[in-house]
Short mmCIF file of C-alpha atoms in Angstrom, two decimals:
data_model
loop_
_atom_site.label_atom_id
_atom_site.label_comp_id
_atom_site.label_asym_id
_atom_site.label_seq_id
_atom_site.Cartn_x
_atom_site.Cartn_y
_atom_site.Cartn_z
CA MET A 4 -9.28 12.59 -22.93
CA GLN A 5 -7.43 13.94 -25.81
CA THR A 6 -7.16 11.41 -28.48
CA PRO A 7 -5.47 12.04 -31.48
CA THR A 8 -7.29 11.73 -34.69
CA ASP A 9 -3.70 11.36 -36.75
CA ARG A 10 -3.51 7.36 -35.93
CA LYS A 11 -5.61 4.52 -35.22
CA TYR A 12 -6.35 2.34 -31.90
CA ALA A 13 -5.99 -1.44 -31.21
CA GLU A 14 -8.49 -2.98 -28.39
CA THR A 15 -5.49 -3.69 -26.66
CA HIS A 16 -4.55 0.18 -26.24
CA GLU A 17 -1.86 0.39 -28.76
CA TRP A 18 -2.21 3.41 -31.06
CA HIS A 19 -0.46 2.92 -34.70
CA LYS A 20 0.81 6.07 -36.68
CA LEU A 21 1.57 5.18 -39.96
CA ASP A 22 3.66 7.08 -42.04
CA GLY A 23 4.72 6.00 -45.42
CA ASP A 24 5.86 2.68 -44.84
CA VAL A 25 7.22 3.56 -41.31
CA LEU A 26 4.69 2.49 -38.53
CA THR A 27 5.17 4.64 -34.98
CA LEU A 28 3.71 2.75 -32.05
CA GLY A 29 3.02 3.62 -28.31
CA LEU A 30 0.44 3.19 -25.76
CA THR A 31 -3.00 5.07 -25.21
CA GLN A 32 -3.35 7.59 -22.55
CA PHE A 33 -6.31 5.23 -21.09
CA ALA A 34 -3.56 2.48 -21.05
CA VAL A 35 -1.03 4.31 -19.07
CA ASP A 36 -3.59 5.61 -16.56
CA GLU A 37 -4.96 2.17 -16.34
CA LEU A 38 -1.24 1.04 -15.66
CA THR A 39 -0.43 3.93 -12.84
CA ASP A 40 3.34 4.68 -12.78
CA ILE A 41 5.43 3.25 -15.66
CA THR A 42 8.79 1.87 -14.11
CA TYR A 43 10.38 -0.08 -16.98
CA VAL A 44 10.16 -0.62 -20.82
CA GLN A 45 11.53 -3.38 -23.13
CA MET A 46 10.97 -3.51 -26.46
CA ASN A 47 12.25 -5.76 -29.17
CA ASP A 48 15.62 -5.39 -30.53
CA VAL A 49 16.31 -2.91 -33.66
CA GLY A 50 16.12 -5.67 -36.72
CA SER A 51 14.21 -7.97 -35.36
CA ALA A 52 11.29 -9.10 -37.32
CA VAL A 53 7.57 -8.50 -36.17
CA GLU A 54 4.73 -10.63 -36.84
CA ALA A 55 1.44 -8.89 -37.46
CA GLY A 56 -0.27 -9.05 -34.26
CA GLY A 57 2.65 -10.24 -32.30
CA ASN A 58 4.33 -9.14 -29.46
CA VAL A 59 6.95 -6.28 -29.50
CA GLY A 60 7.99 -5.67 -26.22
CA GLU A 61 6.60 -5.56 -22.40
CA VAL A 62 5.90 -2.55 -20.16
CA GLU A 63 5.97 -2.34 -16.33
CA SER A 64 4.41 -0.31 -14.14
CA VAL A 65 3.79 0.10 -10.11
CA LYS A 66 0.56 -2.12 -10.72
CA THR A 67 1.46 -4.75 -13.32
CA THR A 68 3.35 -5.90 -16.24
CA SER A 69 1.91 -5.84 -19.80
CA ASP A 70 2.95 -7.30 -23.33
CA VAL A 71 2.64 -4.67 -26.27
CA TYR A 72 1.31 -5.96 -29.60
CA CYS A 73 1.62 -4.98 -32.84
CA VAL A 74 -0.96 -5.46 -35.65
CA VAL A 75 1.53 -4.68 -38.63
CA GLY A 76 4.17 -7.02 -39.82
CA GLY A 77 7.80 -5.84 -40.56
CA GLU A 78 11.19 -5.15 -38.90
CA VAL A 79 11.87 -3.12 -35.85
CA ILE A 80 14.03 0.06 -36.73
CA GLU A 81 14.09 2.16 -33.85
CA VAL A 82 13.03 2.03 -30.30
CA ASN A 83 12.46 5.40 -27.97
CA GLY A 84 15.86 5.35 -25.83
CA GLU A 85 14.41 8.00 -23.89
CA LEU A 86 12.11 5.77 -22.02
CA GLU A 87 15.29 3.73 -20.51
CA ASP A 88 16.43 6.35 -18.13
CA SER A 89 12.71 8.14 -18.09
CA PRO A 90 9.73 5.64 -18.20
CA GLU A 91 7.60 8.32 -16.63
CA LEU A 92 7.55 9.62 -19.84
CA LEU A 93 5.03 7.70 -20.95
CA ASN A 94 2.92 8.55 -18.46
CA SER A 95 3.25 12.19 -19.29
CA ASP A 96 2.94 12.22 -22.94
CA PRO A 97 1.77 8.57 -24.21
CA PHE A 98 1.13 10.43 -27.57
CA GLU A 99 4.35 11.85 -28.66
CA ALA A 100 7.68 11.84 -26.79
CA GLY A 101 6.43 8.50 -24.89
CA TRP A 102 6.15 6.42 -28.35
CA LEU A 103 7.53 3.03 -27.65
CA ILE A 104 8.70 1.56 -31.36
CA LYS A 105 9.21 2.01 -35.02
CA ILE A 106 8.58 -0.54 -37.41
CA ARG A 107 9.32 -0.83 -41.15
CA VAL A 108 6.20 -2.48 -42.38
CA SER A 109 6.16 -5.16 -44.84
CA ASP A 110 2.17 -6.40 -43.98
CA ALA A 111 0.08 -3.61 -43.39
CA ALA A 112 -3.26 -5.51 -43.66
CA GLY A 113 -4.23 -5.65 -39.93
CA MET A 114 -4.39 -1.73 -40.05
CA ASP A 115 -7.67 -2.06 -41.48
CA GLY A 116 -9.03 -3.77 -38.20
CA LEU A 117 -8.08 -1.04 -36.08
CA MET A 118 -10.73 1.80 -34.55
CA ASP A 119 -10.30 5.68 -35.17
CA ALA A 120 -10.03 7.87 -32.24
CA GLU A 121 -13.92 8.13 -31.86
CA ALA A 122 -14.62 4.69 -31.78
CA TYR A 123 -11.55 4.20 -29.58
CA GLU A 124 -12.77 6.47 -26.80
CA LYS A 125 -16.34 5.01 -27.02
CA SER A 126 -14.48 1.39 -26.30
CA CYS A 127 -13.00 3.01 -23.28
CA GLY A 128 -16.23 4.00 -21.95
CA ASN A 129 -16.10 7.99 -22.62
CA MET B 12 -19.25 0.21 -3.29
CA ILE B 13 -18.80 2.20 0.08
CA HIS B 14 -17.91 5.83 -0.96
CA THR B 15 -15.24 7.77 1.85
CA PRO B 16 -16.70 10.62 3.69
CA LEU B 17 -13.56 12.37 1.65
CA LYS B 18 -14.92 11.75 -1.82
CA ALA B 19 -15.62 15.21 -2.62
CA PHE B 20 -12.18 16.40 -1.11
CA HIS B 21 -10.66 13.62 -3.50
CA GLU B 22 -12.54 14.97 -6.53
CA GLU B 23 -11.41 18.47 -5.98
CA TYR B 24 -7.89 17.20 -6.26
CA GLY B 25 -8.45 15.23 -9.17
CA ALA B 26 -7.96 11.81 -7.72
CA ARG B 27 -8.10 8.27 -9.83
CA PHE B 28 -10.09 5.75 -7.68
CA VAL B 29 -9.77 2.19 -7.51
CA GLU B 30 -12.27 -0.26 -5.69
CA TYR B 31 -10.10 -1.71 -2.60
CA ALA B 32 -12.35 -4.20 -0.29
CA GLY B 33 -15.62 -2.97 -1.25
CA TRP B 34 -14.24 0.80 -0.91
CA GLU B 35 -14.02 3.45 -3.74
CA MET B 36 -10.68 4.84 -2.51
CA PRO B 37 -8.11 7.34 -4.28
CA VAL B 38 -5.08 5.22 -5.73
CA SER B 39 -3.29 8.73 -6.81
CA TYR B 40 -4.04 12.22 -7.70
CA THR B 41 -0.71 12.79 -9.75
CA SER B 42 1.74 10.17 -9.81
CA ILE B 43 2.50 7.44 -7.45
CA HIS B 44 6.33 7.84 -7.47
CA GLU B 45 5.47 11.49 -6.95
CA GLU B 46 3.42 11.04 -3.70
CA HIS B 47 5.60 8.54 -2.71
CA ASN B 48 8.36 11.26 -2.76
CA GLN B 49 6.22 14.03 -1.49
CA VAL B 50 5.93 12.00 1.84
CA ARG B 51 9.47 11.12 2.28
CA SER B 52 10.60 14.83 1.43
CA SER B 53 7.98 16.57 3.24
CA GLY B 54 4.14 15.36 3.81
CA GLY B 55 1.19 13.61 2.21
CA ILE B 56 -2.10 13.26 3.63
CA PHE B 57 -3.84 9.91 2.93
CA ASP B 58 -7.72 8.81 3.39
CA VAL B 59 -7.66 5.59 5.19
CA SER B 60 -11.31 5.72 6.08
CA HIS B 61 -11.40 2.22 4.74
CA MET B 62 -9.77 0.75 7.65
CA GLY B 63 -12.03 -0.77 10.26
CA ARG B 64 -12.74 0.75 13.42
CA ILE B 65 -14.22 -1.28 16.01
CA HIS B 66 -15.34 -0.28 19.67
CA VAL B 67 -15.22 -2.57 22.04
CA LYS B 68 -16.40 -1.46 25.56
CA GLY B 69 -17.43 -2.83 29.00
CA ARG B 70 -16.56 -5.17 32.29
CA HIS B 71 -14.91 -7.72 30.28
CA ALA B 72 -13.20 -5.74 27.24
CA ARG B 73 -9.89 -6.18 28.40
CA LYS B 74 -10.53 -10.15 29.11
CA LEU B 75 -11.91 -10.39 25.91
CA LEU B 76 -8.96 -8.38 24.08
CA GLU B 77 -6.43 -10.18 26.11
CA ARG B 78 -7.90 -13.65 24.58
CA LEU B 79 -7.91 -12.07 21.04
CA CYS B 80 -4.45 -10.30 20.89
CA SER B 81 -1.09 -11.62 20.50
CA ARG B 82 0.13 -8.77 23.17
CA ARG B 83 -0.87 -7.84 26.72
CA ILE B 84 -3.61 -5.51 26.73
CA SER B 85 -4.11 -5.15 30.35
CA ASP B 86 -1.06 -3.21 31.15
CA MET B 87 -1.33 -0.74 28.39
CA LYS B 88 -1.85 2.92 29.59
CA GLN B 89 -4.78 5.18 28.54
CA GLY B 90 -4.00 7.20 25.46
CA GLN B 91 -1.55 4.43 24.25
CA CYS B 92 -1.93 2.53 20.94
CA ARG B 93 -0.29 -1.25 20.59
CA TYR B 94 0.27 -3.17 17.54
CA THR B 95 -0.88 -6.48 17.78
CA LEU B 96 -1.79 -9.39 15.52
CA ILE B 97 -5.04 -11.58 15.74
CA CYS B 98 -4.52 -15.26 15.13
CA ASN B 99 -6.48 -18.38 14.33
CA ALA B 100 -6.07 -21.28 16.54
CA GLN B 101 -3.58 -22.90 14.06
CA GLY B 102 -1.33 -20.19 14.78
CA GLY B 103 -2.03 -18.23 11.37
CA VAL B 104 -2.61 -14.64 11.16
CA GLN B 105 -6.37 -13.16 10.97
CA ASP B 106 -5.22 -9.85 10.76
CA ASP B 107 -3.10 -7.31 12.16
CA VAL B 108 -4.46 -4.19 14.40
CA ILE B 109 -4.06 -1.32 16.35
CA VAL B 110 -5.58 -1.09 19.96
CA MET B 111 -5.79 2.13 21.39
CA ARG B 112 -6.62 2.38 25.17
CA MET B 113 -9.68 5.05 25.59
CA GLU B 114 -10.38 4.30 28.90
CA GLU B 115 -10.01 1.65 31.65
CA ASP B 116 -12.74 -0.52 30.09
CA ASP B 117 -13.01 1.25 26.52
CA PHE B 118 -10.76 0.05 23.60
CA LEU B 119 -10.92 1.00 19.96
CA VAL B 120 -9.34 -1.50 17.36
CA VAL B 121 -8.31 -0.54 14.02
CA VAL B 122 -8.20 -3.53 11.69
CA ASN B 123 -7.51 -3.98 7.89
CA ALA B 124 -10.41 -2.77 5.39
CA SER B 125 -10.38 -6.26 3.78
CA ASN B 126 -10.93 -7.99 7.32
CA ARG B 127 -13.30 -6.13 8.86
CA GLU B 128 -16.59 -8.15 8.76
CA LYS B 129 -14.45 -11.31 9.44
CA ILE B 130 -12.63 -9.79 12.42
CA LEU B 131 -16.16 -8.55 13.76
CA LYS B 132 -17.83 -11.81 13.52
CA HIS B 133 -14.90 -13.52 15.34
CA PHE B 134 -15.05 -10.95 18.06
CA ASN B 135 -18.51 -11.89 18.32
CA THR B 136 -18.27 -15.21 18.45
CA ILE B 137 -15.39 -15.32 20.99
CA GLN B 138 -17.44 -13.02 23.16
CA ALA B 139 -20.43 -15.12 23.10
CA GLU B 140 -18.36 -18.21 23.94
CA ASN B 141 -17.35 -16.94 26.97
CA GLN B 142 -20.27 -14.66 27.91
CA ASP B 143 -18.07 -11.80 28.08
CA ARG B 144 -19.72 -8.51 29.42
CA ALA B 145 -18.79 -6.54 26.56
CA THR B 146 -20.01 -4.28 23.42
CA ILE B 147 -18.76 -4.77 20.01
CA GLU B 148 -19.53 -1.65 18.11
CA ASP B 149 -18.52 -1.31 14.14
CA GLN B 150 -17.75 2.39 14.14
CA THR B 151 -16.13 2.50 10.77
CA LEU B 152 -19.10 4.10 9.00
CA LYS B 153 -19.98 7.01 11.76
CA THR B 154 -16.45 8.21 11.61
CA ALA B 155 -13.65 8.99 8.65
CA MET B 156 -9.93 8.44 9.10
CA VAL B 157 -6.56 10.61 7.65
CA ALA B 158 -3.13 9.87 8.00
CA ILE B 159 -0.55 12.83 7.94
CA GLN B 160 2.95 11.43 7.54
CA GLY B 161 6.10 12.91 6.65
CA PRO B 162 9.28 14.61 8.24
CA ASN B 163 7.58 18.29 7.95
CA VAL B 164 4.32 16.93 9.35
CA ILE B 165 4.83 17.24 13.29
CA ASP B 166 6.69 20.93 12.41
CA MET B 167 3.75 21.68 10.36
CA ILE B 168 0.75 20.71 13.26
CA ALA B 169 3.07 22.51 16.02
CA LYS B 170 1.25 25.85 14.38
CA ILE B 171 -1.96 24.61 14.99
CA SER B 172 -1.60 22.51 18.62
CA SER B 173 1.11 22.63 20.91
CA GLU B 174 0.15 19.45 22.62
CA ILE B 175 0.40 17.07 19.51
CA PRO B 176 3.92 17.50 18.78
CA THR B 177 4.76 16.00 22.61
CA LEU B 178 3.09 13.15 21.97
CA LYS B 179 5.12 10.10 21.81
CA ARG B 180 5.13 7.25 19.29
CA TYR B 181 1.84 4.94 19.44
CA ARG B 182 0.25 7.62 21.91
CA PHE B 183 -2.72 9.23 21.14
CA THR B 184 -4.91 12.21 22.28
CA ILE B 185 -8.39 13.26 22.08
CA LYS B 186 -9.05 16.87 20.89
CA ASN B 187 -11.60 18.87 21.19
CA LEU B 188 -11.83 20.84 17.92
CA MET B 189 -14.42 23.44 17.94
CA ILE B 190 -17.45 21.03 18.35
CA LEU B 191 -15.55 17.98 16.94
CA LYS B 192 -14.15 15.38 18.79
CA VAL B 193 -11.19 14.02 17.13
CA ILE B 194 -8.62 11.50 18.17
CA ILE B 195 -5.38 12.12 17.17
CA ALA B 196 -2.36 9.15 17.26
CA ARG B 197 1.05 9.27 16.59
CA THR B 198 1.00 5.99 14.36
CA GLY B 199 1.58 5.47 10.68
CA TYR B 200 2.26 3.03 7.71
CA THR B 201 4.87 4.66 5.81
CA GLY B 202 8.12 4.44 7.70
CA GLU B 203 7.99 8.47 8.41
CA ASP B 204 6.74 10.13 11.55
CA GLY B 205 3.27 11.53 11.46
CA VAL B 206 -0.15 11.47 12.91
CA GLU B 207 -3.50 9.42 12.12
CA VAL B 208 -6.80 11.32 12.91
CA ILE B 209 -10.41 10.05 13.37
CA ILE B 210 -13.09 12.03 12.85
CA PRO B 211 -16.91 11.74 12.70
CA SER B 212 -17.99 11.57 9.19
CA ASN B 213 -20.81 14.21 9.14
CA MET B 214 -17.77 16.48 10.27
CA VAL B 215 -14.77 15.78 7.87
CA SER B 216 -15.04 18.16 5.34
CA MET B 217 -14.90 20.93 8.04
CA ALA B 218 -12.34 19.06 9.98
CA MET B 219 -10.08 19.11 7.00
CA LYS B 220 -10.59 22.62 6.41
CA LEU B 221 -9.45 23.38 9.84
CA LEU B 222 -6.23 21.02 9.62
CA LEU B 223 -5.22 22.25 6.20
CA LYS B 224 -6.24 25.99 6.63
CA ASP B 225 -2.68 27.22 6.99
CA PHE B 226 -1.25 25.09 4.63
CA ASP B 227 -1.67 25.66 0.88
CA THR B 228 -2.22 21.98 -0.35
CA LYS B 229 -2.34 22.97 -3.96
CA SER B 230 0.32 25.09 -4.59
CA PRO B 231 3.37 23.03 -6.16
CA ASP B 232 5.96 23.52 -3.37
CA ALA B 233 2.97 22.56 -0.90
CA PRO B 234 4.58 20.82 2.44
CA ILE B 235 1.39 18.57 2.85
CA LYS B 236 -0.24 17.24 -0.37
CA PRO B 237 -2.96 14.51 -1.02
CA ALA B 238 -1.29 11.15 -1.46
CA GLY B 239 -3.28 7.88 -2.45
CA LEU B 240 -3.34 4.24 -1.58
CA GLY B 241 -0.52 3.59 -4.55
CA SER B 242 2.31 5.39 -2.71
CA ARG B 243 1.09 3.96 0.72
CA ASP B 244 1.70 0.59 -0.68
CA THR B 245 5.26 1.43 -1.92
CA LEU B 246 6.24 3.18 1.04
CA ARG B 247 5.17 0.54 3.70
CA LEU B 248 7.00 -1.63 1.29
CA GLU B 249 10.23 0.35 1.71
CA ALA B 250 9.61 0.33 5.55
CA GLY B 251 9.28 -3.59 5.70
CA MET B 252 5.95 -3.52 6.95
CA PRO B 253 3.81 -6.26 6.17
CA LEU B 254 0.33 -5.93 4.72
CA TYR B 255 -2.40 -8.62 5.28
CA GLY B 256 -3.04 -10.72 1.79
CA HIS B 257 0.65 -10.41 1.51
CA GLU B 258 2.87 -10.90 4.35
CA LEU B 259 0.05 -12.03 6.55
CA GLY B 260 -2.65 -14.40 6.31
CA GLU B 261 -4.53 -17.27 7.70
CA ASP B 262 -2.41 -19.81 6.45
CA ILE B 263 0.98 -17.83 7.61
CA CYS B 264 2.56 -18.61 10.31
CA ALA B 265 2.42 -15.44 12.66
CA LEU B 266 6.38 -16.61 13.65
CA SER B 267 7.65 -16.54 10.36
CA CYS B 268 6.58 -12.47 9.49
CA GLY B 269 9.33 -10.97 11.31
CA LEU B 270 6.79 -9.89 13.87
CA ASP B 271 8.55 -11.60 17.14
CA PHE B 272 7.83 -8.25 19.35
CA ALA B 273 4.26 -8.54 18.53
CA ILE B 274 3.63 -12.03 19.91
CA THR B 275 3.83 -12.56 23.46
CA LEU B 276 4.01 -16.45 23.92
CA ASP B 277 4.33 -16.11 27.79
CA LYS B 278 1.36 -14.21 28.27
CA ASP B 279 -0.79 -16.31 30.44
CA GLU B 280 2.17 -16.69 33.02
CA ASP B 281 1.67 -13.67 34.91
CA GLU B 282 -0.94 -13.15 37.54
CA ASN B 283 -4.34 -13.00 35.97
CA GLY B 284 -2.70 -13.82 32.41
CA ILE B 285 -5.04 -15.12 29.79
CA PRO B 286 -3.72 -17.07 26.93
CA PHE B 287 -4.55 -15.77 23.27
CA ILE B 288 -6.10 -17.83 20.55
CA GLY B 289 -2.97 -19.51 18.61
CA MET B 290 -0.49 -19.29 21.34
CA GLU B 291 -0.70 -22.83 21.87
CA ALA B 292 -0.20 -24.08 18.37
CA LEU B 293 2.54 -20.94 18.15
CA LYS B 294 4.48 -22.23 21.32
CA LYS B 295 4.66 -25.83 19.83
CA ILE B 296 5.92 -24.46 16.69
CA ALA B 297 8.59 -22.47 18.35
CA ALA B 298 9.59 -25.31 20.75
CA ASP B 299 9.99 -27.45 17.51
CA GLY B 300 12.64 -25.25 16.35
CA GLY B 301 10.18 -22.30 14.44
CA PRO B 302 8.37 -21.46 11.35
CA ALA B 303 9.35 -23.61 8.22
CA GLN B 304 9.81 -20.22 6.42
CA ARG B 305 10.77 -16.79 7.07
CA LEU B 306 9.88 -13.34 5.58
CA VAL B 307 12.98 -11.63 3.98
CA GLY B 308 14.10 -8.40 2.39
CA ILE B 309 14.84 -8.98 -1.43
CA LYS B 310 17.03 -6.43 -3.67
CA LEU B 311 16.90 -7.08 -7.33
CA ASP B 312 19.47 -6.17 -9.97
CA GLY B 313 18.37 -3.83 -12.93
CA LYS B 314 15.20 -2.10 -13.18
CA ARG B 315 12.61 -5.05 -13.45
CA THR B 316 9.96 -5.57 -10.83
CA ALA B 317 8.78 -8.78 -9.16
CA ARG B 318 5.40 -9.60 -8.58
CA GLN B 319 3.41 -11.48 -5.47
CA GLY B 320 3.37 -15.12 -6.60
CA ASN B 321 6.79 -15.30 -8.26
CA ILE B 322 8.85 -18.12 -7.38
CA ILE B 323 11.93 -17.66 -5.61
CA ASN B 324 15.03 -20.18 -6.59
CA LEU B 325 18.37 -20.87 -5.03
CA LYS B 326 20.34 -22.40 -8.12
CA ASP B 327 17.29 -23.77 -9.45
CA THR B 328 15.84 -25.00 -6.68
CA PRO B 329 12.66 -23.39 -5.38
CA ILE B 330 13.10 -22.11 -1.97
CA GLY B 331 10.36 -19.65 -1.69
CA ILE B 332 7.37 -17.28 -3.07
CA VAL B 333 7.35 -13.15 -3.68
CA SER B 334 4.77 -11.66 -1.36
CA SER B 335 5.22 -7.93 -2.55
CA ALA B 336 7.45 -5.99 -4.76
CA CYS B 337 8.03 -2.83 -6.25
CA LEU B 338 10.33 -0.50 -7.78
CA SER B 339 11.79 1.50 -4.77
CA PRO B 340 11.29 5.24 -5.37
CA THR B 341 13.47 6.10 -2.73
CA LEU B 342 16.10 3.95 -3.46
CA GLY B 343 16.26 3.74 -7.29
CA PHE B 344 16.37 -0.17 -7.46
CA PRO B 345 13.53 -3.30 -7.14
CA ILE B 346 12.83 -4.46 -3.92
CA ALA B 347 10.53 -7.44 -2.72
CA MET B 348 9.43 -9.05 0.25
CA GLY B 349 8.83 -13.02 0.36
CA PHE B 350 9.21 -16.21 2.16
CA VAL B 351 11.75 -18.31 1.96
CA ASP B 352 12.80 -21.89 3.85
CA ALA B 353 14.36 -21.11 7.02
CA GLN B 354 17.40 -22.73 6.25
CA HIS B 355 17.81 -20.33 3.27
CA ALA B 356 16.91 -17.06 4.77
CA GLU B 357 20.46 -15.70 5.35
CA SER B 358 20.97 -12.25 4.17
CA GLY B 359 23.58 -12.11 1.33
CA THR B 360 22.14 -15.19 -0.57
CA ALA B 361 22.08 -14.81 -3.91
CA ILE B 362 18.44 -15.99 -5.56
CA GLN B 363 16.79 -15.92 -8.79
CA ILE B 364 13.11 -14.64 -9.19
CA ASP B 365 11.04 -16.76 -11.70
CA THR B 366 8.59 -13.89 -13.32
CA GLY B 367 7.41 -16.27 -15.93
CA ARG B 368 9.42 -14.04 -18.20
CA ALA B 369 13.28 -13.28 -17.81
CA PRO B 370 14.46 -14.77 -14.42
CA LEU B 371 15.63 -11.91 -12.23
CA ASP B 372 18.95 -11.93 -10.55
CA ALA B 373 18.66 -10.72 -6.77
CA GLU B 374 19.91 -10.80 -3.19
CA LEU B 375 18.47 -11.36 0.28
CA VAL B 376 18.98 -8.42 2.49
CA PRO B 377 17.74 -7.38 5.99
CA LEU B 378 14.21 -5.51 6.53
CA PRO B 379 13.60 -2.59 6.62
CA PHE B 380 14.85 -1.39 3.15
CA TYR B 381 14.19 2.17 4.51
CA LYS B 382 14.57 3.58 7.87
CA LYS B 383 13.86 7.56 8.30
CA PRO B 384 17.02 9.52 8.74
CA LYS B 385 17.66 10.50 12.39
CA LYS B 386 16.78 14.14 12.97
CA VAL B 387 19.82 16.33 13.25
CA PRO B 388 19.52 18.98 16.15
CA VAL B 389 20.50 22.22 15.10
CA ALA B 390 23.99 23.22 16.31
CA SER B 391 24.04 26.28 18.35
CA ALA B 392 26.50 29.13 17.48
#
């Protein structure tokens, strides 16, 4: 598994990439492999507030429906519109084209509790 | 965990495995939807070795199976397969199986993986109760089973056998391929034409090479590619075929599953007729106006998928429960099956499904969702 080292990882399999005060969030390869084919993505609306550790949307797959969580607080500034018509992007490119949501961060404290790529891979049993 | 004899084959094709009924089975190789579309458009090959294969043989084999099966067995011809239910005394479903008549007193029964041990025990109990002279042998681990399914499959097989394409639906033949004894049946669980093949376990690698030698299954436009249990499930759901643990179960009345063709309630009325276990209970249910619930097809609005166990509401009143659901890869909208109160089972009824998240608008529709297109004969010039 190629896990990018430019971002941090939650136990719930979201990657968090902080760039200035903008956080981009997505699911890891491990997560999408476990979910199998993604069929539907619903992220919270642009402009809505995000609570640190709160739910920012849902991802549905052939297998199950999962909540997506974000460790930082702030405001949703963009969601990945490509996923509406092509949810399979999340399976084929979860770390880049399959990103889920962008958040303007007001509370970044949660980032400190995240894992780096190596620790995350270990936690997945690799 | 039991490993299939085709484990090496799956690994070679990069399978992702899941545990299913105690077996380690491939869920998919590339993606579930890709494999689904491959089967609908051309052909796929599934490992179904986890399905139970129980041999019933001997002077009383027919009598024993007549008692166990919801359809007649004695009138089956050699080389014929028959889909039937195994019911409990209350008329619930213990399993749905395919009986294959090998010889006059020799049958092979293909059962669901999750029910293999239960059904073996049931067969042995009923045999002992009636002191039937029959041997019941579980051949599951001695054999492998693959399903090759899709619109191009029979044409591909025609290149290696002239006999198999002449088999009618629900017939089988036994072929001696080199030194292998191979059972090939024109059956399947995808809604497509195709075959299911039973091969001795220790020969399966060689048999797969022989079967696939003319097809480059690794090329991107291969006519036949490996497909996993994930797509098997979405394919059977589009085809409206029930799955044990979803549409069939011990507490689900056999008459509610849309399988009346597989339930012969007057089975005991002809000469030497034998009633099947559960028949009396089902006759009573039929006489009292039929089962309380009915299996229905459901077409959902939007793109969200319902899940097994979701409640079905009619104007805020619960009328049933979802048994299976997926986003249909062929049709492009979400579909589901479920049981609803018989008086509300009419197609066209607008319903809502409570997923525990947003409620989903949906409509009852006839089953199946998908029927394979009829082959159009090539017009002569």
